[in-house]
CSV table of C-alpha atoms in Angstrom, one decimal:
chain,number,residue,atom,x,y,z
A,1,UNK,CA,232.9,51.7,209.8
A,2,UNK,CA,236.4,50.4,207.7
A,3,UNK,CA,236.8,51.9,205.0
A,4,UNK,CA,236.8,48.6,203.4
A,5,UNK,CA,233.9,47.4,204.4
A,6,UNK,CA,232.3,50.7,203.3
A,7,UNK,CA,233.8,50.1,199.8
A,8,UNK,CA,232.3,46.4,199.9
A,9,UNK,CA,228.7,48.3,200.6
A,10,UNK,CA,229.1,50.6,198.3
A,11,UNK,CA,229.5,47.7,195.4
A,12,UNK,CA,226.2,45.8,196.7
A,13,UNK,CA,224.0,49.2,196.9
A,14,UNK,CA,221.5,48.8,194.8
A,15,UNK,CA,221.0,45.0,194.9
A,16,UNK,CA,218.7,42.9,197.0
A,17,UNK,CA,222.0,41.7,198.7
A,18,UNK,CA,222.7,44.9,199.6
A,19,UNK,CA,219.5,45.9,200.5
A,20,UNK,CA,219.2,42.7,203.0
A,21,UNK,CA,222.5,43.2,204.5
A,22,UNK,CA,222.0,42.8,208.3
A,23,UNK,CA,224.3,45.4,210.5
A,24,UNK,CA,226.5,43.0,210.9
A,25,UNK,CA,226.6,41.9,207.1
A,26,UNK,CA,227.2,45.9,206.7
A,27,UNK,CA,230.2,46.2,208.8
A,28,UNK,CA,232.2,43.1,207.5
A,29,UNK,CA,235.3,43.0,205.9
A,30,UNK,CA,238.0,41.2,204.6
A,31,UNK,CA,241.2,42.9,205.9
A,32,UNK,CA,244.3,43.3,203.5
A,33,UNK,CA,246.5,41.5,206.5
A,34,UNK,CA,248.4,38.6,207.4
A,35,UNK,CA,246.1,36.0,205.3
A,36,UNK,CA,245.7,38.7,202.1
A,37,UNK,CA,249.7,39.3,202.0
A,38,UNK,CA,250.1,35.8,202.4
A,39,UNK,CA,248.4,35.2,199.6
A,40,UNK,CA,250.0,37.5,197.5
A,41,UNK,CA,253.4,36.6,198.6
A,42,UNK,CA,252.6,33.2,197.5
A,43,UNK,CA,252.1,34.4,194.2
A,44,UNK,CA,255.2,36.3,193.3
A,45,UNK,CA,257.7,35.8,196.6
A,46,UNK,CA,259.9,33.9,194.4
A,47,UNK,CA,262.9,33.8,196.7
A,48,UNK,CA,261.8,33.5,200.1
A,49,UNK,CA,258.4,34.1,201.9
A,50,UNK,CA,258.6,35.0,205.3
A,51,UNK,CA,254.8,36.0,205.8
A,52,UNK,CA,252.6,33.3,206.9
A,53,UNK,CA,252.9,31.6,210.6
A,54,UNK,CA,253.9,28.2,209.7
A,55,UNK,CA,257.1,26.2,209.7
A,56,UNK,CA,259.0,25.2,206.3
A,57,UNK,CA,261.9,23.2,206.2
A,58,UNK,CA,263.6,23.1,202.4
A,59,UNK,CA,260.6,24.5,201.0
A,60,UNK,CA,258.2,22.3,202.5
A,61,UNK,CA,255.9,22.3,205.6
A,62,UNK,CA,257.4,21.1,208.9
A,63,UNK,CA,255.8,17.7,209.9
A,64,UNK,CA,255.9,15.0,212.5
A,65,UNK,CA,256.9,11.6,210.4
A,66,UNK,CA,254.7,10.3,212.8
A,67,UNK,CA,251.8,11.6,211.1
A,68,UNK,CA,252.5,12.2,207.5
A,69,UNK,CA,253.0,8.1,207.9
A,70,UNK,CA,249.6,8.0,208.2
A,71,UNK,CA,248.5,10.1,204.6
A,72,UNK,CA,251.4,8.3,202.1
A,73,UNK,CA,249.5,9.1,199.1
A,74,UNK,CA,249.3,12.7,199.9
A,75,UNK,CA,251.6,15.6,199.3
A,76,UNK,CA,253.1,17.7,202.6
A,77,UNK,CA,251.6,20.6,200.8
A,78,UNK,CA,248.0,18.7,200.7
A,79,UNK,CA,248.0,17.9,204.4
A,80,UNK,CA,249.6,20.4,206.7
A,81,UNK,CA,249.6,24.0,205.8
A,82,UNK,CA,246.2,26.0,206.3
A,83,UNK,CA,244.1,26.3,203.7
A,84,UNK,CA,242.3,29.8,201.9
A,85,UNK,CA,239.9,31.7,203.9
A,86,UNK,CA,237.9,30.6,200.7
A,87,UNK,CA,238.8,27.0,199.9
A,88,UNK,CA,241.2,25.4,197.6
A,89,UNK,CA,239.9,26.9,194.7
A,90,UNK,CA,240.1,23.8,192.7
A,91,UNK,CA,237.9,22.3,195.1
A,92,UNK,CA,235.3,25.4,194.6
A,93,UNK,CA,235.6,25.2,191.2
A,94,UNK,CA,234.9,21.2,190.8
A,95,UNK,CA,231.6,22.2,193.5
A,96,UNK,CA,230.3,24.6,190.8
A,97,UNK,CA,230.1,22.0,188.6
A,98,UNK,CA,228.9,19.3,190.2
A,99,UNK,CA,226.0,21.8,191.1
A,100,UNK,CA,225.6,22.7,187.1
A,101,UNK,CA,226.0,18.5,186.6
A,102,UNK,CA,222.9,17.7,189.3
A,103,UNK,CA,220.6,20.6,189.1
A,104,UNK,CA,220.4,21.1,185.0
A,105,UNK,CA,217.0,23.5,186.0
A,106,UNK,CA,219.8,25.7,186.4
A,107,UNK,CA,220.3,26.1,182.8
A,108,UNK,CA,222.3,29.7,182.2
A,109,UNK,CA,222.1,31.4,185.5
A,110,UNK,CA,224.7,33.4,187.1
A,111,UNK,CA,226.0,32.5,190.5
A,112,UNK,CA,228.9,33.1,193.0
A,113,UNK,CA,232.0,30.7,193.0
A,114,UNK,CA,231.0,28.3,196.0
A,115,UNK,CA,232.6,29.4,199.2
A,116,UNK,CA,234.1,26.7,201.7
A,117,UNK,CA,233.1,26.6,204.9
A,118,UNK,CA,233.7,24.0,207.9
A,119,UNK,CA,230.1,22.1,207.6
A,120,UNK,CA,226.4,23.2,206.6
A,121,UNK,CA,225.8,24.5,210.5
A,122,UNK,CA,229.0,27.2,209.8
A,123,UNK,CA,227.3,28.0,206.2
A,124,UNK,CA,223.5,28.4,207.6
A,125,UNK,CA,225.9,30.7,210.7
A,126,UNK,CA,227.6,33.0,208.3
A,127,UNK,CA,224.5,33.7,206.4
A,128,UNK,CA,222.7,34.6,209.5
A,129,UNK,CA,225.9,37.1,210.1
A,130,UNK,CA,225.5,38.9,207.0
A,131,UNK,CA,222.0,38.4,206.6
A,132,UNK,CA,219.6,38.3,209.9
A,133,UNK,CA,219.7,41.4,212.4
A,134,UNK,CA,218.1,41.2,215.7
A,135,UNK,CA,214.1,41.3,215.3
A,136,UNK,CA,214.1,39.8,211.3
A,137,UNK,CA,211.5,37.4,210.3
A,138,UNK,CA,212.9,33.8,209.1
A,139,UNK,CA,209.6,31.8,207.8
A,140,UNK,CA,210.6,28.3,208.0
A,141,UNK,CA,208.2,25.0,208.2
A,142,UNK,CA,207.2,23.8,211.3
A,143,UNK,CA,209.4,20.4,211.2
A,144,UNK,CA,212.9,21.4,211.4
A,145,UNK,CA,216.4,20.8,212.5
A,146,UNK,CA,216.9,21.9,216.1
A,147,UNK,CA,220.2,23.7,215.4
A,148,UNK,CA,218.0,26.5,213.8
A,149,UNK,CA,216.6,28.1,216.4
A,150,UNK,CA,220.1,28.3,218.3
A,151,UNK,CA,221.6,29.7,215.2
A,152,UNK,CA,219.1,32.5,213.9
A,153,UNK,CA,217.3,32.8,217.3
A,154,UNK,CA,220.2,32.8,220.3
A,155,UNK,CA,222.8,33.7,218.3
A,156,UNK,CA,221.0,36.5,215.6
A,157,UNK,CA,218.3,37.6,217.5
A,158,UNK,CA,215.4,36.7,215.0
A,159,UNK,CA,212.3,36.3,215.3
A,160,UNK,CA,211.1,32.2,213.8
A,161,UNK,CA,207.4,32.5,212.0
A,162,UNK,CA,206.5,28.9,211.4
A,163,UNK,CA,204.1,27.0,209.0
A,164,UNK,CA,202.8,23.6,209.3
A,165,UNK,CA,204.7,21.7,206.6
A,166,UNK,CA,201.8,19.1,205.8
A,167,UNK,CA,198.7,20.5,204.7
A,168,UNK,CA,195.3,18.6,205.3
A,169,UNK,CA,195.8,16.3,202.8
A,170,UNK,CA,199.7,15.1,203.4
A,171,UNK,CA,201.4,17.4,201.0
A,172,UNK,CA,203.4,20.1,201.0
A,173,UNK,CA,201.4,23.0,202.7
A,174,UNK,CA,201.5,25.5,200.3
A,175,UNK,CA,199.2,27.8,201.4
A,176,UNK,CA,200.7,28.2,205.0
A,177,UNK,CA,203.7,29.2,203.3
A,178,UNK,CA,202.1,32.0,201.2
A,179,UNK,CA,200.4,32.9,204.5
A,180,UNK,CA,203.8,32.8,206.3
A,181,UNK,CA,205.6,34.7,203.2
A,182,UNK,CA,202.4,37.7,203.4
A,183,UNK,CA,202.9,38.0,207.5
A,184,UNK,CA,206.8,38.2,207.3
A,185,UNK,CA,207.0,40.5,204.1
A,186,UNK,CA,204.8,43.4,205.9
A,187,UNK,CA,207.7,44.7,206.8
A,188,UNK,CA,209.7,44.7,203.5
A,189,UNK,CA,211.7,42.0,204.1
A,190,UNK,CA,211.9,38.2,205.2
A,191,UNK,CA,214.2,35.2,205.1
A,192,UNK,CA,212.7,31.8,204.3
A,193,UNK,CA,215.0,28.5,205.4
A,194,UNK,CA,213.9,25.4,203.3
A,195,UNK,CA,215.4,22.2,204.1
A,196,UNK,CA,215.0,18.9,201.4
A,197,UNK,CA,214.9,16.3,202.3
A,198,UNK,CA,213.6,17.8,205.7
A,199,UNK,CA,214.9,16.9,208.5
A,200,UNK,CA,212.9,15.4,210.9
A,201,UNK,CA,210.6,14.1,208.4
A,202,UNK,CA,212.3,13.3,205.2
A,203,UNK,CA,210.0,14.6,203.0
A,204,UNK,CA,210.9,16.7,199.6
A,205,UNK,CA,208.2,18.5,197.7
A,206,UNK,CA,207.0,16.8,194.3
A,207,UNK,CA,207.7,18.1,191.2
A,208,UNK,CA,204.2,19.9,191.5
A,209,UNK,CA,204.7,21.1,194.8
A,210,UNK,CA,208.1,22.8,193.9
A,211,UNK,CA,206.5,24.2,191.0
A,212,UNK,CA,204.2,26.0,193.4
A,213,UNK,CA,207.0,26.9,195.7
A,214,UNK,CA,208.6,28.9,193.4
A,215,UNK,CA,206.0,30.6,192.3
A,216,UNK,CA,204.9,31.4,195.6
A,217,UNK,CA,208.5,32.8,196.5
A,218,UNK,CA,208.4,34.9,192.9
A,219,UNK,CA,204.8,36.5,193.9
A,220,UNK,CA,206.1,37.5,196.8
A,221,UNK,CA,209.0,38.9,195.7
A,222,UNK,CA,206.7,40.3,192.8
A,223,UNK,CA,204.6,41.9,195.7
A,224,UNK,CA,207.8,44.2,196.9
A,225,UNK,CA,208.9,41.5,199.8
A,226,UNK,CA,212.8,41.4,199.7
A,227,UNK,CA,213.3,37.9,200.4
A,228,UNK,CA,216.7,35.9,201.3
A,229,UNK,CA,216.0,32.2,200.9
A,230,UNK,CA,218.4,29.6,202.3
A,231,UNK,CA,217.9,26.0,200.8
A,232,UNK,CA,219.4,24.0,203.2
A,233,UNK,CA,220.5,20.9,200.7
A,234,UNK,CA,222.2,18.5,203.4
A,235,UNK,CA,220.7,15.5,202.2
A,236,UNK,CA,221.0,16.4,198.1
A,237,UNK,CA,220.2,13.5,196.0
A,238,UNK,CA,218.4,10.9,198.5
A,239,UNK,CA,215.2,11.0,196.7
A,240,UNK,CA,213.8,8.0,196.6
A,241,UNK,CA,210.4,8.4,194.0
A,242,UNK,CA,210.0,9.7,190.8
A,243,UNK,CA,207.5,12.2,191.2
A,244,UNK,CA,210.1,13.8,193.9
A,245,UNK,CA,211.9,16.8,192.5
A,246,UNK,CA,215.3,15.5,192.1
A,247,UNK,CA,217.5,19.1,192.3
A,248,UNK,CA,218.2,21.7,194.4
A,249,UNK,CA,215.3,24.6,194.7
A,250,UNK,CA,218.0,26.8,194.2
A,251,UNK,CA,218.7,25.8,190.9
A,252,UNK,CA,214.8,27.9,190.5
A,253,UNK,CA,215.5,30.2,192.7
A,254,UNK,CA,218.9,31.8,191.9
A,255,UNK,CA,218.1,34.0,188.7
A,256,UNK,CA,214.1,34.3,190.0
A,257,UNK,CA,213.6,38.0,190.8
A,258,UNK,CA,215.5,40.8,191.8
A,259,UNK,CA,214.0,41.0,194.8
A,260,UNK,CA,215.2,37.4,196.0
A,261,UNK,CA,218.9,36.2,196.9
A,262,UNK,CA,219.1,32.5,197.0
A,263,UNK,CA,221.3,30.6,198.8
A,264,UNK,CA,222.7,27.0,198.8
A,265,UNK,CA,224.4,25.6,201.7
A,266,UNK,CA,225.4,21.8,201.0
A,267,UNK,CA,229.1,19.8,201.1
A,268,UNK,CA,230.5,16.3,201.1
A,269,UNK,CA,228.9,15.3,204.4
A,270,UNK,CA,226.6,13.2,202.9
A,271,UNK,CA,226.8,13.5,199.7
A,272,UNK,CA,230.3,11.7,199.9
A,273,UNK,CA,229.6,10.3,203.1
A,274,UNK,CA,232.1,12.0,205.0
A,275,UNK,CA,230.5,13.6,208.0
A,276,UNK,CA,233.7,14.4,209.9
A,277,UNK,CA,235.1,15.9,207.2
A,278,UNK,CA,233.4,19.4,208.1
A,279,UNK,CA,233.2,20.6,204.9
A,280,UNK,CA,230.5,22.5,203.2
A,281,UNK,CA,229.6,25.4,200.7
A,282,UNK,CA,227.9,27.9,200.8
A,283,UNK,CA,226.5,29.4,197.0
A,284,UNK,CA,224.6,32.8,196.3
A,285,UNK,CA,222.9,33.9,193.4
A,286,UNK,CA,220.5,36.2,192.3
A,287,UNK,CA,218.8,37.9,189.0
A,288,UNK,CA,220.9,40.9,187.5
A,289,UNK,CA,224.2,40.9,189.9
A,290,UNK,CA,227.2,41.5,188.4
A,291,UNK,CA,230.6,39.6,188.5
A,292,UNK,CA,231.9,43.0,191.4
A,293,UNK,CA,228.9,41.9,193.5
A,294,UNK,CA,229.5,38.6,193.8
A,295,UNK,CA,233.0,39.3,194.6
A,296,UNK,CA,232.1,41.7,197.1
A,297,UNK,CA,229.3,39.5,199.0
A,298,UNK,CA,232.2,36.6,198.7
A,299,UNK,CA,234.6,38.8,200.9
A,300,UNK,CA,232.1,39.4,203.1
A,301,UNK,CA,231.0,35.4,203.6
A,302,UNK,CA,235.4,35.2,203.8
A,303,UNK,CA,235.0,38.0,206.6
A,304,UNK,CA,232.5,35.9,208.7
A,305,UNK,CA,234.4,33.0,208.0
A,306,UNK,CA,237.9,34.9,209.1
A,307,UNK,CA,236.5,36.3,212.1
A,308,UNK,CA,235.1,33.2,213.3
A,309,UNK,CA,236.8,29.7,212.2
A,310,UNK,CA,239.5,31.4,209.9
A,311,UNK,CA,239.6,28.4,207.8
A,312,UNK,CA,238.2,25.0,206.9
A,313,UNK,CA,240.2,22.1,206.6
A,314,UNK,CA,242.9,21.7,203.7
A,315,UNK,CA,243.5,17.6,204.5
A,316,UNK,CA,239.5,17.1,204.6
A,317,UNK,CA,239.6,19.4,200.6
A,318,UNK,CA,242.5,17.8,199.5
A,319,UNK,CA,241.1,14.1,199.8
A,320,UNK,CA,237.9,15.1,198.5
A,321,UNK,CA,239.7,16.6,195.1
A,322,UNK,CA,241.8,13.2,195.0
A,323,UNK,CA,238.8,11.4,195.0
A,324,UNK,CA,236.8,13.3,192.7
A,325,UNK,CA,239.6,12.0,190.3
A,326,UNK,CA,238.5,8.1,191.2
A,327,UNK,CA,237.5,6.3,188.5
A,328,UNK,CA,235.4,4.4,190.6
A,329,UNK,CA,233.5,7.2,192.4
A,330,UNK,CA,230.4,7.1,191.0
A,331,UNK,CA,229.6,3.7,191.2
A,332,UNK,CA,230.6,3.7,194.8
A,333,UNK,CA,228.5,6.7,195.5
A,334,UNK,CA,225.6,5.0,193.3
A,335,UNK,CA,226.1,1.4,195.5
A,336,UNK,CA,225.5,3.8,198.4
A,337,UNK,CA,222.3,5.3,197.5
A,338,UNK,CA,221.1,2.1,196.9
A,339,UNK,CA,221.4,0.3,200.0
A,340,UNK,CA,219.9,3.4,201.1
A,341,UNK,CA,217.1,3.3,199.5
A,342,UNK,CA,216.5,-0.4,199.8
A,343,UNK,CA,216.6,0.6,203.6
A,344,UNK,CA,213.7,3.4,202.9
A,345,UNK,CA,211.8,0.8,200.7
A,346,UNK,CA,211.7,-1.8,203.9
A,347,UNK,CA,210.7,0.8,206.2
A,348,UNK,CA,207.3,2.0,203.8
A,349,UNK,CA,206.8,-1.6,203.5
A,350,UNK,CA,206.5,-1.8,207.7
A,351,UNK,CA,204.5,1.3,208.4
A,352,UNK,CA,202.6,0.5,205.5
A,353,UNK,CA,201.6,-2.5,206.8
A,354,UNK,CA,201.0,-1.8,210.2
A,355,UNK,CA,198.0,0.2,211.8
A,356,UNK,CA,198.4,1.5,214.8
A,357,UNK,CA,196.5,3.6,217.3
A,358,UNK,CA,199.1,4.7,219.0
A,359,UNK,CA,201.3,6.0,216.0
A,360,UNK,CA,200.7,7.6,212.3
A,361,UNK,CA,203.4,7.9,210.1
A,362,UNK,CA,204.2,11.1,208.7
A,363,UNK,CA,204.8,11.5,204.9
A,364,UNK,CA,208.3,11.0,203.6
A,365,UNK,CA,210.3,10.2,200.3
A,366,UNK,CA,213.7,11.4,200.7
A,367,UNK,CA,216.6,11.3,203.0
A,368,UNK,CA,217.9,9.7,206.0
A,369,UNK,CA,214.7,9.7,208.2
A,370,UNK,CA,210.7,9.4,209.0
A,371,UNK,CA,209.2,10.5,211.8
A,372,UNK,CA,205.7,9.4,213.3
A,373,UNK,CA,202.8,11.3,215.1
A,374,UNK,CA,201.6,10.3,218.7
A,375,UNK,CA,197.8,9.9,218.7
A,376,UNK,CA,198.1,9.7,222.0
A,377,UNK,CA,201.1,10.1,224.8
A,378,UNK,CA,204.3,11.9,225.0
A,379,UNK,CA,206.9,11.3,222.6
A,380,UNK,CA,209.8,12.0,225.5
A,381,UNK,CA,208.3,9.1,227.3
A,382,UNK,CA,208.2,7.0,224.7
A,383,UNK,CA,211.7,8.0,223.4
A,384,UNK,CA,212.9,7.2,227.7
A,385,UNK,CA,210.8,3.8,227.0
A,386,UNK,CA,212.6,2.8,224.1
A,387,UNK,CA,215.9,3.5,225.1
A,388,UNK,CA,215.9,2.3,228.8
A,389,UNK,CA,213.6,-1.0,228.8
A,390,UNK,CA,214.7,-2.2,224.8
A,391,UNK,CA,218.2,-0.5,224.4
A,392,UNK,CA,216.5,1.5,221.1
A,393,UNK,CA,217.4,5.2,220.4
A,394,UNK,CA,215.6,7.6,218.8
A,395,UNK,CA,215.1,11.4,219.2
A,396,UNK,CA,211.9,12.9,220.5
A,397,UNK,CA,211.5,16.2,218.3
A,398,UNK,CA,208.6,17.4,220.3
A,399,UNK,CA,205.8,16.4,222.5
A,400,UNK,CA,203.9,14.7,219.7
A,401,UNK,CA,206.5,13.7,217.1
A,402,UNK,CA,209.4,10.8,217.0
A,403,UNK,CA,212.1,10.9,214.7
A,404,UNK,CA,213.5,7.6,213.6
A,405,UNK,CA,216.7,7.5,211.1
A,406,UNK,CA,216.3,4.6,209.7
A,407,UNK,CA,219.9,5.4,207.3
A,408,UNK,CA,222.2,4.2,210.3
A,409,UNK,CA,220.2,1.0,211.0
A,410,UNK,CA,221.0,-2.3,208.5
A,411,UNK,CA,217.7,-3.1,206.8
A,412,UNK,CA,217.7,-6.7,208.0
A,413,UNK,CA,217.2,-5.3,211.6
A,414,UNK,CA,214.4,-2.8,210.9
A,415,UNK,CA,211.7,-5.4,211.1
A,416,UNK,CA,213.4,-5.2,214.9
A,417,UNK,CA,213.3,-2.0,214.9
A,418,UNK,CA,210.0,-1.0,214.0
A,419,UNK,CA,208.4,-4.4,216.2
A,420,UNK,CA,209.8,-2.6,219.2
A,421,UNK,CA,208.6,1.2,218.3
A,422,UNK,CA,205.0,0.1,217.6
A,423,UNK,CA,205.2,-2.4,220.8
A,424,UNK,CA,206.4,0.3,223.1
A,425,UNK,CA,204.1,3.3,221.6
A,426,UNK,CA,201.2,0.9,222.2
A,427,UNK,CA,202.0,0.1,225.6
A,428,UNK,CA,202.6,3.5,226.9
């Protein structure tokens, strides 16, 4: 093993992030090479800085006029060189607070400096890296995004324990996670993946329900289960009722126990409504680690990040920063959420008003989309149906479930929409 990666280990022994380090995880490091002297000679090379593989003319990047045409309110330096393993650290710092601003159930905890990395799949990824050996146990409802079993399961190697993520009477199933939590904890350890608002479904626990959550998680952890729980936050801040708990679980979870590492992966995607931007976080925390361990499990996230993407995008960080300084942000961002939710309001209206024997809509609150049930049929058929007799798209998430994202559909066409899904469903 490198000596510097035994050095990073030797900082984390004794912590649960050491302690769920997968063998991977163990043998990362961040190398003092080309990126690290870089960095340093950018500090103090005061004369001239021959390190880093890019082109400068007069002290500025090289660039084709052709393109920086296209960016005139933006600096060479903003739009062409490569960016920090880490991010633009002004862009990590501005993150940290924005997640202090939104989640105030945070109150005093400690947590890590957010990390960049290029979209929420590469942050769930790196996690799995340092995290999730072959045969681990992630726990994760039974509704979920179809890039997690690719990521922890073809790529890591794990082993997926699933919970159905209603109980009996439309809630959040609480006791099939505690189940879930007792079955994957045998062994010592587990990772649980939590993503609100879910995707398929768009449902987000109540304020109850995350109540209950977290006091699940901490009895777990209470029980001697070393747990790693990833709260998957893509769709942060769509939550449309006011008994829906409006933050982050992580804002709970980070200073728990001692015996859980939480972790937040979220970004501008649609927060700020830039999903091409490719640019996430990813946020650790955890009761009683110190400022060297956080530093240490940072240059391990940089290591995955190095070894695998080297970098995120400085153009897609440096627009975001100028336009955190918009005086007109907010309202925008607030203008957006609304026609959102006026789209979310329409569709409860339909499906609440329509009953069907053919379809049963599945609970939601939150986020971009709702997904119904089959009573009877085959939701690839009717998902074929759709598409190929009325032109309609939709995504078939299993045999018995539709998914419907009703955010990329104008809300005076969702009467259409919906007219044509029952129609179809009832005819199949």
């Amino acid at each position: 093993m490198h000596p510097l990666a035994i050095e990073l280990n030797a900082a984390l022994d004794g912590s649960v992030a050491g302690s769920l380090l997968s063998d991977l995880g163990r043998r990362l490091y961040f190398p003092k090479g080309i990126v690290a002297q870089s960095a340093e000679a950018k500090k103090h090379a005061k004369k001239l800085n021959a390190t880093i593989g890019i082109a400068y003319r007069g002290g500025a990047p090289l660039f084709l006029p052709s393109v920086r045409n296209l960016l005139p309110d933006l600096t060479p330096e903003e739009i062409f060189p490569y960016a920090p393993t880490q991010g633009v650290e002004a862009l990590r710092e501005l993150w940290k607070k924005e997640i202090i601003r939104k989640n105030p159930d945070i109150a005093d905890a400690v947590f890590s400096l957010p990390l960049v990395v290029p979209g929420l799949t590469a942050g769930i990824s790196v996690l799995a890296d340092l995290f999730v050996d072959r045969g681990d146990t992630v726990v994760l409802p039974d509704m979920y995004w179809d890039n997690y079993p690719l990521i922890l399961e073809t790529r890591r190697e794990a082993q997926l324990l699933t919970f159905p993520l209603y109980s009996a009477a439309g809630g959040f199933n609480l006791d099939g996670l505690i189940a879930a939590l007792k079955k994957a904890g045998a062994g010592g350890k587990c990772a649980l993946l939590l993503n609100f608002p879910n995707n398929p479904t768009g449902y987000s626990p109540t304020k109850r329900e995350a109540g209950e959550i977290v006091s699940a998680i901490a009895a777990a952890a209470a029980a001697g289960t070393r747990l790693l729980v990833i709260c998957d936050d893509a769709y942060f801040g769509l939550f449309y009722e006011q008994d829906t708990y409006p933050q982050s679980l992580f804002a709970r979870l980070c200073s728990l126990h001692e015996n859980v590492l939480a972790a937040k992966v979220d970004g501008s995607t649609k927060e700020d409504l830039t999903w091409g931007f490719r640019t996430g976080f990813v946020t650790l925390g955890a009761r009683g680690l110190s400022a060297e361990r956080y530093e240490a499990l940072t240059r391990k996230l940089m290591a995955a990040v190095r070894s695998t993407v080297s970098n995120s995008s400085i153009l897609a960080q440096s627009l975001l920063l100028r336009a955190s300084k918009s005086p007109t942000r907010e309202v925008e961002k607030e203008e957006a959420y609304r026609l959102l939710k006026a789209r979310y309001d329409k569709v409860r209206k339909i499906v609440a008003s329509r009953k069907s024997r053919a379809l049963t809509p599945l609970p939601f609150n939150s986020g971009y989309f709702m997904s119904f049930r089959l009573e009877r049929g085959n939701a690839e058929d009717l998902r074929k149906a759709l598409l190929m007799e009325d032109g309609i798209g939709t995504i078939a998430i299993d045999e018995r479930c539709l998914r419907v994202a009703y955010s990329s559909v104008d809300v005076e066409r969702l009467d259409e929409l919906y007219e044509l899904i029952y129609r179809a469903a009832e005819k199949l």
